[in-house]
GROMACS .gro file of C-alpha atoms in nm:
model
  226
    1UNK     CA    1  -2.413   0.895   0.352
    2UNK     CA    2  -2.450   0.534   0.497
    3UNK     CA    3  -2.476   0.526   0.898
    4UNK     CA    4  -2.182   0.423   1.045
    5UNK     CA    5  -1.944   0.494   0.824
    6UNK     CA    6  -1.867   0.876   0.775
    7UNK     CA    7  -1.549   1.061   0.640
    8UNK     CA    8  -1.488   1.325   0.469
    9UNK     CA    9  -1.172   1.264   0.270
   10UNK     CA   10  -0.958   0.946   0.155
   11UNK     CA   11  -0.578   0.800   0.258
   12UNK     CA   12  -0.462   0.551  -0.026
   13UNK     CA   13  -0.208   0.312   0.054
   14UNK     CA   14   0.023   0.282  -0.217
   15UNK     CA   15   0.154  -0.127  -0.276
   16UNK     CA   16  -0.116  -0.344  -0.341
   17UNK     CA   17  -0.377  -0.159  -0.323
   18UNK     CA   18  -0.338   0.155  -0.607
   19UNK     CA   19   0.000  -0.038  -0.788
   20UNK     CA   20  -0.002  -0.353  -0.892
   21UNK     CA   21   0.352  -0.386  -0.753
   22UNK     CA   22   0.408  -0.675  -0.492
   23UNK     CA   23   0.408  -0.931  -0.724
   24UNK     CA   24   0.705  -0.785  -0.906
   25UNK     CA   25   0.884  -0.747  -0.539
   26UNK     CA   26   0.841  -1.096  -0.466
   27UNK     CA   27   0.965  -1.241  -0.853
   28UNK     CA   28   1.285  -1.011  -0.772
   29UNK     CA   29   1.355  -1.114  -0.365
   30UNK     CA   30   1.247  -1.486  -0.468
   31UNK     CA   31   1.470  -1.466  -0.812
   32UNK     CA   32   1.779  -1.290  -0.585
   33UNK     CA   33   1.747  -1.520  -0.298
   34UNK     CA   34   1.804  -1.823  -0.524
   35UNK     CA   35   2.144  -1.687  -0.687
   36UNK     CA   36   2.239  -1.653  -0.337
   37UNK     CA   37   2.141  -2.009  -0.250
   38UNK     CA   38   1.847  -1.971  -0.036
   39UNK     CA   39   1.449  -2.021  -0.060
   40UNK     CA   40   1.184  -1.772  -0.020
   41UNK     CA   41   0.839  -1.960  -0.034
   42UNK     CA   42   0.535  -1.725  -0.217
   43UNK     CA   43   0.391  -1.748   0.111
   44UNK     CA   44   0.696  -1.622   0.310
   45UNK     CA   45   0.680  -1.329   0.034
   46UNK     CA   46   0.296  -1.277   0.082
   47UNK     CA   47   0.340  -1.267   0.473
   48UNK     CA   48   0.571  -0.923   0.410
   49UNK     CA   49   0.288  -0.758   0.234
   50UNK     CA   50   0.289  -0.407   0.373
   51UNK     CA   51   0.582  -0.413   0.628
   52UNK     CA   52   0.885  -0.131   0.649
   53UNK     CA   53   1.221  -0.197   0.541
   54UNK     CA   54   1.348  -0.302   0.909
   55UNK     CA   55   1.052  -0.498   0.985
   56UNK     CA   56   1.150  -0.692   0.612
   57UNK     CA   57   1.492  -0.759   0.735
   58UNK     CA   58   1.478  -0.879   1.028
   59UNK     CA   59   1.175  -1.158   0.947
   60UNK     CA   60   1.477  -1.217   0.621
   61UNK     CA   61   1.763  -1.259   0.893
   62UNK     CA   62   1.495  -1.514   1.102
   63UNK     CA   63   1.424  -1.751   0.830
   64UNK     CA   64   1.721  -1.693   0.618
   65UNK     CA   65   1.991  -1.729   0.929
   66UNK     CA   66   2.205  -1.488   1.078
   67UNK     CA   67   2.482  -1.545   0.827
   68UNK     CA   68   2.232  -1.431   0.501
   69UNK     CA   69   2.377  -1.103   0.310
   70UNK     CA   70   2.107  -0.813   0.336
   71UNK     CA   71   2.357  -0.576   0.199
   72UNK     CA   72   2.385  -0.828  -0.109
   73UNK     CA   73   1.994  -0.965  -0.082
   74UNK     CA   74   1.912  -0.613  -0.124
   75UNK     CA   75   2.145  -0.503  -0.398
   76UNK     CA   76   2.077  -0.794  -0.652
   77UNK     CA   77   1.670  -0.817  -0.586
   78UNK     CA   78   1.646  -0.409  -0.660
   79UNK     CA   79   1.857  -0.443  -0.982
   80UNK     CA   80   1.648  -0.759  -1.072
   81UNK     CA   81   1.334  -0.545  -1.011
   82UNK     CA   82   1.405  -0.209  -1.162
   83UNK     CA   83   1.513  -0.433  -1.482
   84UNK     CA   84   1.152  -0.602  -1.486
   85UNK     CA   85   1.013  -0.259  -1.418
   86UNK     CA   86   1.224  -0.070  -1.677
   87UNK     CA   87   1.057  -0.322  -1.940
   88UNK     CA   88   0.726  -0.371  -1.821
   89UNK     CA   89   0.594  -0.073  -1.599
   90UNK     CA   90   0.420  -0.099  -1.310
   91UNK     CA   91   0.037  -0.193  -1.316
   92UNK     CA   92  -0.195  -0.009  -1.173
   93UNK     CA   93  -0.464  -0.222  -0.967
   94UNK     CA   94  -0.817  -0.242  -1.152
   95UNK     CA   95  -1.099   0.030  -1.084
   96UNK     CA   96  -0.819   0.318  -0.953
   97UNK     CA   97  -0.901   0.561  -1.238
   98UNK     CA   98  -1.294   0.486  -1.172
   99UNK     CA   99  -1.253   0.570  -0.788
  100UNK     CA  100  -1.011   0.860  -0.868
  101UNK     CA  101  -1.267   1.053  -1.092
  102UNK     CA  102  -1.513   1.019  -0.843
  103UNK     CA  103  -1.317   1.164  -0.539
  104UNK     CA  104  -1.238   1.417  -0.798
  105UNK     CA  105  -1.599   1.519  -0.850
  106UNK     CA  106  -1.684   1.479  -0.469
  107UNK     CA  107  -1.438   1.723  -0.417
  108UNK     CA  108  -1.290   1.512  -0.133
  109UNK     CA  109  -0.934   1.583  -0.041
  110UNK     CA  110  -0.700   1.276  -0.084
  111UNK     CA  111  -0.364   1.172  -0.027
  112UNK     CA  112  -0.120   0.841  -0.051
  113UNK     CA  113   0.056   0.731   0.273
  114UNK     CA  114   0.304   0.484   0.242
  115UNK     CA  115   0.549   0.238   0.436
  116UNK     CA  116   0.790   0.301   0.120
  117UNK     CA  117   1.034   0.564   0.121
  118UNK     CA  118   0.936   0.906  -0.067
  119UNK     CA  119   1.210   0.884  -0.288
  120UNK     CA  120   1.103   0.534  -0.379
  121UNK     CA  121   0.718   0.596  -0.411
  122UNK     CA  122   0.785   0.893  -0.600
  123UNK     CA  123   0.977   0.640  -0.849
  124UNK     CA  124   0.716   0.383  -0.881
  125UNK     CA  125   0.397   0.624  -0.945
  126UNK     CA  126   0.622   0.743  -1.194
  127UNK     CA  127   0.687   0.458  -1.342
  128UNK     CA  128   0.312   0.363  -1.307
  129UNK     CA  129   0.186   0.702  -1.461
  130UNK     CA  130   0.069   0.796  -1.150
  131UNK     CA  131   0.349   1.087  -1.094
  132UNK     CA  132   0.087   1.404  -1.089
  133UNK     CA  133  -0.166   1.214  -0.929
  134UNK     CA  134  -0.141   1.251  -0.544
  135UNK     CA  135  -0.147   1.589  -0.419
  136UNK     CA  136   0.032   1.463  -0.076
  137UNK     CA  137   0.261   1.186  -0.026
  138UNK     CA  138   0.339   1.070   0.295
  139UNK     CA  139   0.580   0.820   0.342
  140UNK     CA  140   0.796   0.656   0.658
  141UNK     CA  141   1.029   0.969   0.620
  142UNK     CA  142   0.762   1.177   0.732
  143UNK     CA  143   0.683   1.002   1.121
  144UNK     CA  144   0.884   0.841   1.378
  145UNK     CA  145   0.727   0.519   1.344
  146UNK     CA  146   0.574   0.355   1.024
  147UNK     CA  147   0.275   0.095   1.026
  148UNK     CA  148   0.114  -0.078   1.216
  149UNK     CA  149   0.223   0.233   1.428
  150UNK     CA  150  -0.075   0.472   1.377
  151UNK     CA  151   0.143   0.772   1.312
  152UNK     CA  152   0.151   0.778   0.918
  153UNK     CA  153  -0.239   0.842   0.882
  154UNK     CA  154  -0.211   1.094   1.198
  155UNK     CA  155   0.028   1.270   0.985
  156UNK     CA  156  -0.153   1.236   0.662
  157UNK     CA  157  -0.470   1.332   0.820
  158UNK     CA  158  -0.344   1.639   0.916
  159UNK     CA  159  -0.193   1.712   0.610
  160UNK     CA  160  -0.525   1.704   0.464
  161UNK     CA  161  -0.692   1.933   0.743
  162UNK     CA  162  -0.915   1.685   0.877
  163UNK     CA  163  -0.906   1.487   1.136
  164UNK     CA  164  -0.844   1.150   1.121
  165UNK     CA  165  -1.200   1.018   1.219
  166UNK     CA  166  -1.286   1.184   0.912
  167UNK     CA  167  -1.032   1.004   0.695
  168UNK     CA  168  -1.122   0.734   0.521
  169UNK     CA  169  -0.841   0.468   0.473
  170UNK     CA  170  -0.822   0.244   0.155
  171UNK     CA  171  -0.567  -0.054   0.276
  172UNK     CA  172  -0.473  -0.382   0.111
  173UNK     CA  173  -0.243  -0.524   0.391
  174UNK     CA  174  -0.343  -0.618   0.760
  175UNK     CA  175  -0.052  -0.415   0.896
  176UNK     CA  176  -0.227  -0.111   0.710
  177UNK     CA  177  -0.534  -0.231   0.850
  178UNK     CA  178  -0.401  -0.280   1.196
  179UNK     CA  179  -0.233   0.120   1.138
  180UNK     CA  180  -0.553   0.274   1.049
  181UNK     CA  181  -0.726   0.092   1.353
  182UNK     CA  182  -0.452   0.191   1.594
  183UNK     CA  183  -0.520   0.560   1.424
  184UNK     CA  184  -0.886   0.521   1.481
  185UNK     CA  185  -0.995   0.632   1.088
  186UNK     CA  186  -1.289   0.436   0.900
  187UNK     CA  187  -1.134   0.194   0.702
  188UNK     CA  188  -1.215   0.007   0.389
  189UNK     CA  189  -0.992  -0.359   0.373
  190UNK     CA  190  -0.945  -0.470  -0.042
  191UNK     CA  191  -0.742  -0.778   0.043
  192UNK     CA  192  -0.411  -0.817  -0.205
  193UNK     CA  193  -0.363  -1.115  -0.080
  194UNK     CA  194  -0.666  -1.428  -0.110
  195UNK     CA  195  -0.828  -1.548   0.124
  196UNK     CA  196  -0.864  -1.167   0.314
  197UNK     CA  197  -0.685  -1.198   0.695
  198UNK     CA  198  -0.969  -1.297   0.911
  199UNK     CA  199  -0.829  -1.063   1.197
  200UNK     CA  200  -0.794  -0.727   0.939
  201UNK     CA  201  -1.129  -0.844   0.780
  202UNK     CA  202  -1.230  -0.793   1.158
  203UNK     CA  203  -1.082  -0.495   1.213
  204UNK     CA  204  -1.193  -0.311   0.908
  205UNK     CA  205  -1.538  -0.093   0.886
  206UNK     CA  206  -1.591  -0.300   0.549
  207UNK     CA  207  -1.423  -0.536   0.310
  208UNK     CA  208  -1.443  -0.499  -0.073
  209UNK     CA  209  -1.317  -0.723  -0.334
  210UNK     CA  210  -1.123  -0.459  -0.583
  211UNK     CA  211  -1.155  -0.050  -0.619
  212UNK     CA  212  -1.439  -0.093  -0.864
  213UNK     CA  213  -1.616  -0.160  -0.588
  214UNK     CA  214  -1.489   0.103  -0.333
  215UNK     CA  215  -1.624   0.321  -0.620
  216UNK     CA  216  -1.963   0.209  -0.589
  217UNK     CA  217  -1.947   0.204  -0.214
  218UNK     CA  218  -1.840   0.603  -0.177
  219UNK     CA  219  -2.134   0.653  -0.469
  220UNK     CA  220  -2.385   0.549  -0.300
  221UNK     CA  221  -2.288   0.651   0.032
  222UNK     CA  222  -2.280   1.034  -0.111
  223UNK     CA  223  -2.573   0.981  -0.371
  224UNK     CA  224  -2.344   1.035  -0.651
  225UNK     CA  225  -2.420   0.903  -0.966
  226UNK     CA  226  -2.114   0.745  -1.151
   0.00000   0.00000   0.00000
């Protein structure tokens, strides 16, 4: 394996990075906030990538104004979304499958740790295909605080019996990023969002463009032919 950057099992993030799913978020909040009368900007939208529920809210409540209706926001943008969903499935980003046969035949344990709530990561790799996938979820359920906090790859570290130096973490987002720092795993940063954070591109042991190329990466690094 490549110097420098040793593990010996992988931590997916979930939005972004294995589903094709924020840009179906951000048609719905952007499509919802506009019956209510307000503005979200794609860039407001892109700034949320990979923050909890209460985290969402309250940068919502800062830009919208005090006065702006969660309770509704939330309501009309997840009806909005499950409709597009219903119709269209959720995608699932390029070069998963590729990477996912590979771990298979490395025989490296692997799990998905999410900021989403189980019951609502459950429902999206469902409606992805991706249902019987994952033998561990972990989601913001699981730990007391959810990323950046470090606590959600503690936890799914240890649900995979290693320790979380030996966990490598595949993140799209720089709050993922900034979680698997704060957690002190090797980390690989495929950007969602272009161009990559220049503090997360930092922080990461490596940036890729797409999962095709994580592929190639944990490949060589094991001398496994694909």
């Amino acid at each position: 394996m490549r110097p420098g950057l040793r593990f010996a099992a992988v931590i997916f993030d979930m939005d972004g990075l294995v589903l094709d799913s924020e840009a179906g978020y951000f048609a719905a909040w952007q499509q919802a906030a506009a019956e209510m009368g307000y503005g979200l900007s794609r860039e407001f939208c892109l700034s949320l990538s990979g923050s909890h529920g209460s985290a969402i809210s309250q940068r919502l409540l800062t830009h919208c104004g005090t006065e702006f209706d969660l309770d509704n926001f939330y309501q009309l943008s997840n009806r909005l979304w499950r409709e597009r969903v219903r119709q269209q499935g959720i995608p699932v980003k390029a070069g998963f499958f590729r990477l996912l046969q590979l771990i298979r035949q490395l025989q490296l344990p692997f799990c998905l740790a999410t900021n989403s709530r189980r019951s609502d990561a459950e429902q999206c790799l469902a409606w992805a295909g991706l249902d019987a996938v994952f033998p561990k979820l972990i989601s913001r359920e699981d730990v007391p605080n959810p990323k950046p906090a470090a606590d959600i790859f503690i936890k799914a570290s240890a649900e995979l019996g290693m320790h979380h130096s030996d966990c490598l973490v595949l993140e799209d987002s720089p709050i993922g990023i900034e979680a698997a720092t704060a957690a002190a795993c090797p980390c690989i940063f495929v950007p969602s969002v272009q161009p990559p954070d220049a503090r997360a591109s930092m922080q990461a042991d490596l940036v890729l463009p797409d999962l095709a190329e994580v592929a190639d990466f944990i490949s060589a690094a094991f001398d496994h032919p694909l």
